[in-house]
Tab-separated table of C-alpha atoms and ligand atoms in Angstrom:
chain	number	residue	atom	x	y	z
A	8	MET	CA	-1.282	1.017	29.656
A	9	ILE	CA	1.095	-1.706	27.580
A	10	SER	CA	3.820	-3.295	29.627
A	11	ARG	CA	7.426	-2.860	27.896
A	12	ALA	CA	9.928	-4.417	29.943
A	13	LYS	CA	11.035	-7.197	27.115
A	14	SER	CA	10.257	-4.967	24.165
A	15	GLU	CA	12.776	-2.283	25.673
A	16	ALA	CA	15.143	-5.016	26.117
A	17	LEU	CA	14.852	-6.185	22.534
A	18	PHE	CA	14.827	-2.679	21.139
A	19	ALA	CA	18.301	-1.708	22.886
A	20	GLU	CA	19.935	-5.156	21.476
A	21	SER	CA	18.426	-4.805	17.814
A	22	LEU	CA	19.944	-1.028	17.894
A	23	GLN	CA	23.391	-2.637	18.089
A	24	HIS	CA	22.820	-4.781	15.123
A	25	ILE	CA	20.406	-3.298	12.924
A	26	PRO	CA	20.373	0.328	11.562
A	27	GLY	CA	17.447	2.129	13.410
A	28	GLY	CA	16.871	-1.203	15.260
A	29	VAL	CA	14.673	-1.743	12.691
A	30	ASN	CA	14.192	-3.700	9.122
A	31	SER	CA	12.226	-1.050	7.971
A	32	PRO	CA	12.012	2.954	8.948
A	33	VAL	CA	8.489	3.087	9.516
A	34	ARG	CA	8.375	0.204	12.292
A	35	ALA	CA	10.504	2.676	14.493
A	36	PHE	CA	7.930	5.164	15.731
A	37	ARG	CA	10.087	8.070	14.740
A	38	ALA	CA	6.829	9.901	13.663
A	39	VAL	CA	4.946	9.294	16.971
A	40	GLY	CA	7.790	9.115	19.484
A	41	GLY	CA	8.578	6.415	21.824
A	42	GLN	CA	9.596	2.964	21.041
A	43	PRO	CA	8.232	0.214	19.038
A	44	PHE	CA	6.847	-2.786	20.737
A	45	PHE	CA	8.018	-6.392	19.546
A	46	VAL	CA	5.487	-8.685	18.454
A	47	GLN	CA	5.490	-12.642	19.989
A	48	SER	CA	2.602	-14.046	17.791
A	49	ALA	CA	-0.460	-12.802	15.985
A	50	LYS	CA	-3.968	-14.383	15.446
A	51	GLY	CA	-7.166	-12.699	13.793
A	52	ALA	CA	-7.381	-9.077	14.637
A	53	ARG	CA	-5.126	-9.284	17.068
A	54	VAL	CA	-1.143	-9.000	17.430
A	55	THR	CA	0.332	-9.949	20.807
A	56	THR	CA	3.536	-8.350	22.270
A	57	VAL	CA	6.528	-10.266	23.624
A	58	ASP	CA	5.542	-8.675	27.050
A	59	GLY	CA	2.179	-10.385	26.377
A	60	ASP	CA	-0.288	-7.590	25.746
A	61	GLU	CA	-3.235	-8.427	23.104
A	62	LEU	CA	-3.747	-5.328	20.520
A	63	ILE	CA	-6.424	-5.093	18.198
A	64	ASP	CA	-4.327	-4.376	15.282
A	65	TYR	CA	-5.241	-2.223	12.305
A	66	VAL	CA	-2.237	-2.260	10.360
A	67	GLY	CA	-2.464	-5.880	9.291
A	68	THR	CA	1.401	-6.311	8.293
A	69	TRP	CA	0.736	-2.897	6.169
A	70	GLY	CA	-2.147	-4.462	4.176
A	71	PRO	CA	-1.627	-8.368	3.725
A	72	ALA	CA	-3.603	-9.542	6.471
A	73	ILE	CA	-7.056	-8.758	5.190
A	74	LEU	CA	-7.890	-12.067	6.295
A	75	GLY	CA	-6.408	-11.553	9.738
A	76	HIS	CA	-3.475	-13.106	11.035
A	77	SER	CA	-2.615	-16.317	10.910
A	78	HIS	CA	-5.732	-17.819	8.760
A	79	PRO	CA	-5.975	-21.203	9.304
A	80	LYS	CA	-6.064	-22.099	5.471
A	81	ILE	CA	-3.042	-20.101	4.724
A	82	ILE	CA	-1.121	-21.351	7.660
A	83	SER	CA	-2.227	-25.246	6.476
A	84	ALA	CA	-1.219	-24.485	2.682
A	85	VAL	CA	2.286	-23.163	3.926
A	86	LYS	CA	3.097	-26.313	5.895
A	87	ALA	CA	1.884	-28.442	2.936
A	88	ALA	CA	4.114	-26.975	0.877
A	89	ALA	CA	6.865	-26.556	3.153
A	90	ASP	CA	7.060	-30.510	3.321
A	91	HIS	CA	8.024	-30.429	-0.371
A	92	GLY	CA	10.703	-27.903	-0.215
A	93	THR	CA	10.895	-24.229	0.246
A	94	SER	CA	12.536	-23.162	-3.042
A	95	PHE	CA	13.295	-24.479	-6.002
A	96	GLY	CA	14.857	-21.756	-8.588
A	97	ILE	CA	12.491	-24.440	-11.119
A	98	PRO	CA	9.221	-23.857	-12.473
A	99	ASN	CA	6.268	-25.030	-10.080
A	100	PRO	CA	2.877	-25.722	-10.367
A	101	PHE	CA	1.948	-22.946	-7.932
A	102	GLU	CA	3.193	-20.405	-10.212
A	103	VAL	CA	0.753	-21.310	-12.836
A	104	THR	CA	-2.267	-21.405	-10.257
A	105	MET	CA	-1.125	-18.126	-9.021
A	106	ALA	CA	-1.097	-16.533	-12.428
A	107	ARG	CA	-4.291	-18.045	-13.586
A	108	LEU	CA	-5.917	-16.779	-10.353
A	109	ILE	CA	-4.733	-13.093	-10.795
A	110	LYS	CA	-5.778	-13.118	-14.257
A	111	SER	CA	-9.450	-14.219	-13.222
A	112	LEU	CA	-9.728	-11.787	-10.753
A	113	VAL	CA	-8.303	-8.821	-12.718
A	114	PRO	CA	-9.487	-8.936	-15.988
A	115	ASN	CA	-7.190	-6.284	-17.328
A	116	VAL	CA	-4.059	-8.611	-16.699
A	117	ASP	CA	-3.537	-10.864	-19.957
A	118	LYS	CA	0.196	-11.771	-18.150
A	119	VAL	CA	1.709	-11.762	-15.136
A	120	ARG	CA	5.305	-11.865	-13.347
A	121	MET	CA	5.732	-12.789	-9.908
A	122	CYS	CA	8.616	-11.003	-8.045
A	123	ASN	CA	9.456	-10.590	-3.877
A	124	SER	CA	8.177	-7.286	-3.174
A	125	GLY	CA	5.905	-4.421	-4.203
A	126	THR	CA	9.168	-2.322	-4.906
A	127	GLU	CA	10.368	-4.507	-7.261
A	128	ALA	CA	6.786	-4.890	-9.023
A	129	CYS	CA	6.992	-1.017	-9.490
A	130	MET	CA	10.492	-0.767	-10.530
A	131	SER	CA	10.133	-3.294	-13.183
A	132	ALA	CA	6.590	-2.070	-14.537
A	133	ILE	CA	8.544	1.406	-15.144
A	134	ARG	CA	11.409	-0.153	-16.484
A	135	LEU	CA	9.039	-2.423	-18.854
A	136	ALA	CA	7.358	0.614	-19.781
A	137	ARG	CA	10.173	2.640	-20.706
A	138	GLY	CA	11.517	-0.532	-22.738
A	139	PHE	CA	8.025	-0.567	-24.182
A	140	THR	CA	7.979	3.323	-25.500
A	141	ARG	CA	11.476	3.849	-25.895
A	142	ARG	CA	11.487	7.011	-23.736
A	143	ASP	CA	12.631	7.831	-20.118
A	144	LYS	CA	10.436	10.261	-18.207
A	145	PHE	CA	7.727	9.063	-16.384
A	146	ILE	CA	5.061	10.756	-14.392
A	147	LYS	CA	4.594	9.840	-10.540
A	148	PHE	CA	2.338	11.692	-7.503
A	149	ASP	CA	3.330	13.552	-4.557
A	150	GLY	CA	2.582	11.524	-1.467
A	151	CYS	CA	2.083	8.285	-3.686
A	152	TYR	CA	4.884	5.497	-2.660
A	153	HIS	CA	5.894	2.781	-5.112
A	154	GLY	CA	8.718	1.133	-3.212
A	155	HIS	CA	12.562	2.353	-2.931
A	156	ALA	CA	13.969	2.014	-6.302
A	157	ASP	CA	15.975	4.617	-7.147
A	158	CYS	CA	13.859	6.339	-10.024
A	159	LEU	CA	10.871	6.339	-7.221
A	160	LEU	CA	12.770	8.300	-4.534
A	161	VAL	CA	12.249	11.698	-5.975
A	162	LYS	CA	10.445	14.965	-4.989
A	163	ALA	CA	8.748	17.398	-7.335
A	164	GLY	CA	12.285	19.467	-8.921
A	165	SER	CA	12.429	23.169	-9.177
A	166	GLY	CA	11.428	22.932	-12.612
A	167	ALA	CA	8.812	20.812	-11.259
A	168	LEU	CA	7.066	20.375	-14.956
A	169	THR	CA	10.597	18.962	-16.371
A	170	PHE	CA	12.156	17.442	-13.911
A	171	GLY	CA	12.645	15.775	-10.465
A	172	ASN	CA	15.401	15.981	-7.677
A	173	PRO	CA	16.102	12.988	-5.287
A	174	ASP	CA	14.145	12.566	-2.454
A	175	SER	CA	16.696	10.555	-0.555
A	176	ALA	CA	20.952	10.496	-0.250
A	177	GLY	CA	22.429	7.890	-2.767
A	178	VAL	CA	19.995	8.481	-5.585
A	179	PRO	CA	21.873	10.474	-8.328
A	180	ALA	CA	20.538	13.815	-9.754
A	181	ASP	CA	20.911	12.257	-13.277
A	182	THR	CA	18.660	9.085	-12.346
A	183	ALA	CA	15.818	11.521	-10.888
A	184	LYS	CA	15.780	13.924	-13.610
A	185	HIS	CA	13.840	11.683	-15.453
A	186	THR	CA	11.209	11.395	-12.969
A	187	LEU	CA	8.273	14.269	-13.070
A	188	VAL	CA	6.364	14.491	-9.621
A	189	LEU	CA	2.774	16.193	-9.737
A	190	PRO	CA	0.064	17.020	-7.201
A	191	PHE	CA	-2.876	13.965	-6.949
A	192	ASN	CA	-5.996	14.956	-8.343
A	193	ASP	CA	-4.856	18.027	-10.396
A	194	ILE	CA	-5.871	17.626	-14.229
A	195	GLU	CA	-4.159	20.747	-15.069
A	196	ALA	CA	-1.034	19.795	-13.533
A	197	LEU	CA	-1.372	16.585	-15.793
A	198	LYS	CA	-2.154	18.190	-18.921
A	199	ALA	CA	1.136	21.102	-18.400
A	200	SER	CA	3.306	18.260	-17.764
A	201	PHE	CA	2.095	16.444	-20.781
A	202	ALA	CA	2.515	19.308	-23.011
A	203	ALA	CA	5.897	20.332	-21.683
A	204	ASN	CA	7.231	16.787	-22.131
A	205	ARG	CA	5.296	15.927	-25.706
A	206	GLY	CA	6.440	12.539	-26.691
A	207	GLU	CA	8.759	12.280	-23.942
A	208	ILE	CA	6.675	10.426	-21.469
A	209	ALA	CA	6.936	6.651	-20.970
A	210	ALA	CA	4.479	6.213	-18.488
A	211	VAL	CA	2.176	7.486	-15.219
A	212	ILE	CA	2.551	5.330	-12.314
A	213	ILE	CA	-0.505	6.286	-9.549
A	214	GLU	CA	-1.681	4.757	-6.775
A	215	PRO	CA	-5.486	4.835	-7.544
A	216	VAL	CA	-6.417	5.226	-3.766
A	217	PRO	CA	-3.205	6.450	-2.128
A	218	GLY	CA	-2.412	5.013	0.984
A	219	ASN	CA	0.926	6.451	1.640
A	220	GLY	CA	-0.158	9.765	2.612
A	221	GLY	CA	-2.655	8.552	5.232
A	222	LEU	CA	-5.606	8.015	2.865
A	223	TYR	CA	-7.317	10.174	0.385
A	224	LEU	CA	-9.615	9.439	-2.810
A	225	PRO	CA	-9.543	10.169	-6.606
A	226	ARG	CA	-11.791	13.246	-7.394
A	227	PRO	CA	-14.702	11.986	-9.398
A	228	GLY	CA	-13.504	12.026	-13.211
A	229	TYR	CA	-9.528	12.377	-12.275
A	230	LEU	CA	-8.778	8.541	-12.803
A	231	GLU	CA	-11.093	8.670	-16.007
A	232	PHE	CA	-9.403	11.835	-17.332
A	233	LEU	CA	-5.514	9.922	-16.384
A	234	ARG	CA	-6.646	7.225	-18.548
A	235	GLN	CA	-7.593	9.316	-21.563
A	236	ILE	CA	-4.540	11.841	-21.512
A	237	THR	CA	-2.039	8.602	-21.238
A	238	ALA	CA	-4.117	6.798	-24.004
A	239	GLU	CA	-3.609	9.988	-26.148
A	240	GLN	CA	-0.232	10.372	-25.683
A	241	GLY	CA	1.071	6.886	-25.785
A	242	ALA	CA	2.080	6.659	-22.016
A	243	VAL	CA	1.891	3.217	-20.009
A	244	LEU	CA	-0.863	3.839	-17.520
A	245	ILE	CA	0.725	1.784	-14.614
A	246	PHE	CA	-1.729	1.416	-11.453
A	247	ASP	CA	-0.056	0.738	-8.757
A	248	GLU	CA	-2.556	-1.767	-6.628
A	249	VAL	CA	0.356	-3.229	-4.255
A	250	MET	CA	-1.966	-1.863	-1.374
A	251	THR	CA	-5.383	-1.742	-3.193
A	252	GLY	CA	-5.321	-4.735	-5.170
A	253	PHE	CA	-7.630	-7.802	-4.112
A	254	ARG	CA	-8.703	-5.393	-1.306
A	255	LEU	CA	-10.806	-2.833	-2.454
A	256	ALA	CA	-12.841	-5.244	-4.796
A	257	PRO	CA	-11.911	-8.569	-6.251
A	258	GLY	CA	-10.051	-7.059	-9.117
A	259	GLY	CA	-9.104	-3.784	-6.827
A	260	ALA	CA	-8.958	-0.241	-7.496
A	261	GLN	CA	-9.424	-1.053	-11.357
A	262	GLU	CA	-12.749	-2.885	-10.614
A	263	ARG	CA	-13.966	-0.403	-8.156
A	264	PHE	CA	-13.638	2.365	-10.482
A	265	GLY	CA	-13.902	1.153	-13.702
A	266	ILE	CA	-10.754	2.123	-15.202
A	267	ARG	CA	-8.419	-0.316	-17.416
A	268	PRO	CA	-4.413	0.512	-16.893
A	269	ASP	CA	-2.064	-0.849	-19.123
A	270	LEU	CA	0.045	-2.162	-16.438
A	271	SER	CA	-0.765	-3.142	-12.637
A	272	CYS	CA	1.775	-3.798	-9.821
A	273	PHE	CA	0.520	-6.090	-7.047
A	274	GLY	CA	1.949	-7.250	-3.531
A	275	LYS	CA	0.941	-7.659	-0.067
A	276	ILE	CA	-2.150	-9.699	-0.241
A	277	ILE	CA	-1.263	-12.172	-3.032
A	278	GLY	CA	1.399	-13.752	-0.423
A	279	GLY	CA	-0.640	-14.383	2.250
A	280	GLY	CA	1.807	-12.515	4.429
A	281	LEU	CA	4.964	-13.850	2.621
A	282	PRO	CA	7.404	-12.139	0.613
A	283	VAL	CA	5.922	-11.607	-2.699
A	284	GLY	CA	5.070	-8.816	-5.793
A	285	ALA	CA	3.629	-9.072	-9.282
A	286	PHE	CA	3.146	-6.740	-11.950
A	287	GLY	CA	0.697	-7.868	-15.104
A	288	GLY	CA	-1.021	-6.236	-17.995
A	289	ARG	CA	-1.599	-5.876	-21.713
A	290	GLY	CA	0.547	-9.107	-23.339
A	291	GLU	CA	1.906	-6.681	-25.879
A	292	ILE	CA	3.738	-5.149	-22.998
A	293	MET	CA	4.412	-7.966	-20.943
A	294	ASP	CA	6.371	-9.747	-23.987
A	295	TYR	CA	8.955	-7.134	-23.952
A	296	LEU	CA	10.014	-8.804	-20.577
A	297	ALA	CA	13.071	-11.477	-21.096
A	298	PRO	CA	13.273	-14.187	-21.805
A	299	LEU	CA	10.792	-13.148	-24.728
A	300	GLY	CA	12.084	-9.359	-25.148
A	301	PRO	CA	14.537	-6.850	-24.312
A	302	VAL	CA	13.646	-5.628	-20.877
A	303	TYR	CA	15.268	-7.561	-18.330
A	304	GLN	CA	13.934	-8.506	-15.409
A	305	ALA	CA	14.550	-11.723	-12.745
A	306	GLY	CA	14.668	-13.230	-9.309
A	307	THR	CA	16.114	-16.213	-7.492
A	308	LEU	CA	12.767	-16.337	-5.413
A	309	SER	CA	10.244	-15.159	-7.525
A	310	GLY	CA	7.384	-17.717	-7.518
A	311	ASN	CA	8.421	-19.069	-4.439
A	312	PRO	CA	6.406	-22.047	-3.641
A	313	LEU	CA	5.447	-21.065	-0.064
A	314	ALA	CA	4.752	-17.717	-1.007
A	315	MET	CA	2.433	-18.600	-4.000
A	316	ALA	CA	0.695	-21.582	-1.604
A	317	ALA	CA	0.053	-18.712	1.187
A	318	GLY	CA	-1.101	-16.188	-1.798
A	319	ILE	CA	-3.317	-18.810	-3.467
A	320	ALA	CA	-4.968	-19.854	-0.100
A	321	ALA	CA	-5.584	-16.206	0.604
A	322	LEU	CA	-7.285	-15.385	-2.921
A	323	GLU	CA	-8.982	-18.401	-2.637
A	324	GLU	CA	-10.680	-17.940	0.534
A	325	LEU	CA	-11.311	-13.966	-0.389
A	326	ARG	CA	-13.029	-15.389	-3.548
A	327	ALA	CA	-14.820	-18.064	-1.551
A	328	GLY	CA	-17.078	-15.746	0.568
A	329	ASP	CA	-18.929	-12.501	1.038
A	330	ALA	CA	-15.579	-10.882	2.458
A	331	TYR	CA	-15.827	-8.091	0.465
A	332	ALA	CA	-19.376	-6.879	1.716
A	333	GLN	CA	-18.069	-7.810	5.365
A	334	LEU	CA	-15.274	-5.407	4.690
A	335	GLU	CA	-17.418	-2.752	3.611
A	336	ALA	CA	-19.727	-2.936	6.696
A	337	LYS	CA	-16.845	-3.229	9.169
A	338	GLY	CA	-15.520	-0.023	7.256
A	339	ALA	CA	-18.631	1.719	7.462
A	340	ALA	CA	-19.276	0.971	11.198
A	341	LEU	CA	-15.775	1.725	12.247
A	342	GLU	CA	-15.918	5.261	10.382
A	343	ALA	CA	-19.292	5.992	12.055
A	344	GLY	CA	-18.158	5.565	15.562
A	345	LEU	CA	-14.957	7.212	14.707
A	346	ARG	CA	-16.683	10.277	13.459
A	347	GLU	CA	-19.152	10.126	16.605
A	348	ALA	CA	-16.134	9.928	18.756
A	349	ALA	CA	-14.639	13.021	17.578
A	350	MET	CA	-17.689	15.283	17.445
A	351	SER	CA	-18.629	14.076	20.861
A	352	ALA	CA	-15.156	15.133	21.762
A	353	GLY	CA	-15.393	18.582	19.631
A	354	ILE	CA	-12.187	17.492	17.641
A	355	PRO	CA	-11.937	18.357	14.508
A	356	VAL	CA	-11.414	15.397	12.079
A	357	THR	CA	-11.626	14.471	8.365
A	358	PHE	CA	-11.814	10.689	8.169
A	359	ASN	CA	-11.494	9.193	4.507
A	360	ARG	CA	-12.144	5.576	3.871
A	361	CYS	CA	-12.531	3.487	0.730
A	362	GLY	CA	-13.652	0.053	1.698
A	363	SER	CA	-11.336	-1.428	4.093
A	364	MET	CA	-8.922	1.099	4.008
A	365	PHE	CA	-9.007	4.377	6.155
A	366	CYS	CA	-7.357	7.528	7.694
A	367	GLY	CA	-8.283	9.866	10.222
A	368	TYR	CA	-6.606	13.415	10.198
A	369	PHE	CA	-6.553	15.840	12.823
A	370	ARG	CA	-7.794	18.741	10.515
A	371	GLY	CA	-11.261	19.967	9.969
A	372	GLU	CA	-11.038	20.707	6.065
A	373	PRO	CA	-11.311	17.893	3.597
A	374	VAL	CA	-7.963	16.181	2.702
A	375	TRP	CA	-7.853	15.718	-1.191
A	376	ASN	CA	-4.233	15.375	-1.574
A	377	LEU	CA	-0.523	15.357	0.457
A	378	ALA	CA	-0.514	19.159	0.881
A	379	ASP	CA	-3.941	18.867	2.305
A	380	ALA	CA	-2.900	16.099	4.344
A	381	MET	CA	0.177	17.842	5.714
A	382	LYS	CA	-1.848	20.212	7.369
A	383	SER	CA	-3.141	18.106	9.715
A	384	ASP	CA	-2.009	18.135	13.403
A	385	ARG	CA	0.741	15.605	14.054
A	386	GLU	CA	0.867	16.374	17.739
A	387	ARG	CA	-2.826	15.742	18.189
A	388	PHE	CA	-1.918	12.140	16.288
A	389	LYS	CA	0.873	11.295	18.413
A	390	LYS	CA	-1.158	11.891	21.516
A	391	TYR	CA	-4.273	9.874	19.700
A	392	PHE	CA	-1.754	6.889	18.628
A	393	HIS	CA	-0.171	6.639	22.043
A	394	GLY	CA	-3.680	7.168	23.937
A	395	MET	CA	-5.110	4.550	21.509
A	396	LEU	CA	-2.085	2.289	22.101
A	397	ALA	CA	-2.518	2.220	25.797
A	398	GLU	CA	-6.236	1.254	25.270
A	399	GLY	CA	-5.132	-1.665	23.670
A	400	VAL	CA	-5.886	-0.440	19.919
A	401	TYR	CA	-2.600	-0.513	17.516
A	402	PHE	CA	-3.408	2.328	14.540
A	403	ALA	CA	-0.440	2.815	11.977
A	404	PRO	CA	2.693	4.866	13.815
A	405	SER	CA	2.393	7.753	11.209
A	406	GLN	CA	-0.215	10.353	10.504
A	407	PHE	CA	0.699	9.378	6.663
A	408	GLU	CA	-0.243	5.820	6.536
A	409	ALA	CA	-3.603	4.072	5.815
A	410	GLY	CA	-5.569	1.634	8.089
A	411	PHE	CA	-6.830	-1.680	7.293
A	412	LEU	CA	-9.452	-3.458	8.524
A	413	SER	CA	-9.953	-7.427	7.872
A	414	THR	CA	-12.591	-10.072	8.084
A	415	ALA	CA	-11.285	-11.114	11.316
A	416	HIS	CA	-12.479	-7.698	13.102
A	417	THR	CA	-15.241	-8.246	15.041
A	418	GLU	CA	-18.288	-5.869	15.925
A	419	ALA	CA	-17.000	-6.104	19.497
A	420	ASP	CA	-13.310	-5.008	18.241
A	421	ILE	CA	-14.939	-1.953	16.532
A	422	ALA	CA	-17.168	-1.237	19.609
A	423	HIS	CA	-14.096	-1.344	21.914
A	424	THR	CA	-12.027	1.122	19.625
A	425	VAL	CA	-14.718	3.790	19.080
A	426	GLN	CA	-15.311	3.508	22.962
A	427	ALA	CA	-11.800	3.882	23.197
A	428	ALA	CA	-11.289	6.612	20.769
A	429	ALA	CA	-14.378	8.539	22.707
A	430	ARG	CA	-12.170	8.532	25.882
A	431	VAL	CA	-8.651	9.546	24.096
A	432	MET	CA	-10.161	12.169	22.011
A	433	LYS	CA	-11.577	13.796	25.266
A	434	THR	CA	-7.982	14.247	26.481
A	435	LEU	CA	-6.624	15.569	23.135
B	25	KE4	P1	7.102	-3.580	-0.495
B	25	KE4	O1	8.738	-3.094	-1.003
B	25	KE4	O2	7.235	-2.632	0.845
B	25	KE4	O3	6.605	-4.660	-0.627
B	25	KE4	O4	6.057	-2.471	-1.034
B	25	KE4	C1	6.200	-1.240	-1.728
B	25	KE4	C2	5.315	-0.398	-1.826
B	25	KE4	C3	4.616	-0.292	-3.275
B	25	KE4	N1	3.553	0.313	-3.406
B	25	KE4	C4	2.698	0.886	-2.211
B	25	KE4	C5	1.249	1.378	-2.717
B	25	KE4	C6	2.998	0.435	-1.046
B	25	KE4	O5	2.183	0.779	0.016
B	25	KE4	C7	4.179	-0.017	-0.816
B	25	KE4	C8	4.749	-0.369	0.494
B	25	KE4	N2	3.822	0.065	1.848
B	25	KE4	C9	4.362	0.372	2.832
B	25	KE4	C10	3.639	0.978	3.724
B	25	KE4	N3	3.144	2.217	3.485
B	25	KE4	C11	5.085	-1.059	3.513
B	25	KE4	C12	5.699	-0.493	4.815
B	25	KE4	C13	7.232	-0.267	5.032
B	25	KE4	O6	7.680	0.215	3.951
B	25	KE4	O7	7.608	-0.509	5.879
């Protein structure tokens, strides 16, 4: 078991100052029950709680920690940059280096704009696509999360083909109505939506490998069809690679699947753990952005020198070695071990994986979309989550989140995880 005294005291106080005691809802453990632990420090594949417990971390701060926590090259880059100042609000050389690095790794990006979160990146990309096409409607997919901008907190409306409904209090129906929400992996739904909104759809935004409903994969041919129909219909194809970017391949999912989106959104890894977002793509679209064009977008801390220094260090380290081969091998080993653990315990599990992103669902049938994912046994997941935590392994505190491996996870870490899973699954 992990000790909790200091975390509990901190959480009790945090509840007095911060809504729900957390600065982002998923951290509150509401999906798994119990209280969150507080972290004192993190190094490599491990986090250390304020009560002194060390946990093997498969959340990796939700994706940024692809090289493990506190990678020495990232830490020294941030320290060196900090000696020269923490923010200028004036162009600095790091911004040019970062833009050049992103373009070198993602050939579909002619120009890129830095911002401060994945939410900002996706929100801005949609505004840009609307400005470029002079159309209002756009398509997103059930289970895909693109941050918390109003137009993205939308669920399929009753007239799902023609308008969306708010999925959060505070989002006006007038805002939500322009957002069309379709099931992922459903080509017929795409065809029907474009037919019902001919000439009105500005963009389609998609997580090419959705990591916010757990993890599921595009069916063969699906992304290719999406690229074809958006090109035919004059809609901007936006790949939200905030999670998959620079993780599934040096050039992200678009490299792995060989698709050329018009715009791409990035975040997480390119900040090396510091606050960052970015969006980029075809130059003729990007040049619609202020100060060149009529689409406004801005940010006090965009291109912040510390975030840029951290992200540059991360991308250069990823590019230097054989990180992607390592991540694939680690992912395959973890998958094989967890499948074996479930088999030996006689527990039906569907395990989806793409490189170093994964999700195990407590259900025997395949998971290709959110509806499938919702049928998994969440009570079993809760027991599994807490059982693994007691074994010193921290998975995401929700069935509907992806897990992340890093280059810092060792064979011993994976062996411990798999042996612990074999023990815990027998108790489910
Ligand atoms: P941020 O605004 O949280 O930096 O990024 C939003 C975002 C956009 N697109 C994708 C594909 C994302 O996964 C995210 C954020 N991911 C969540 C994890 N599911 C962040 C964790 C949180 O909300 O605390």
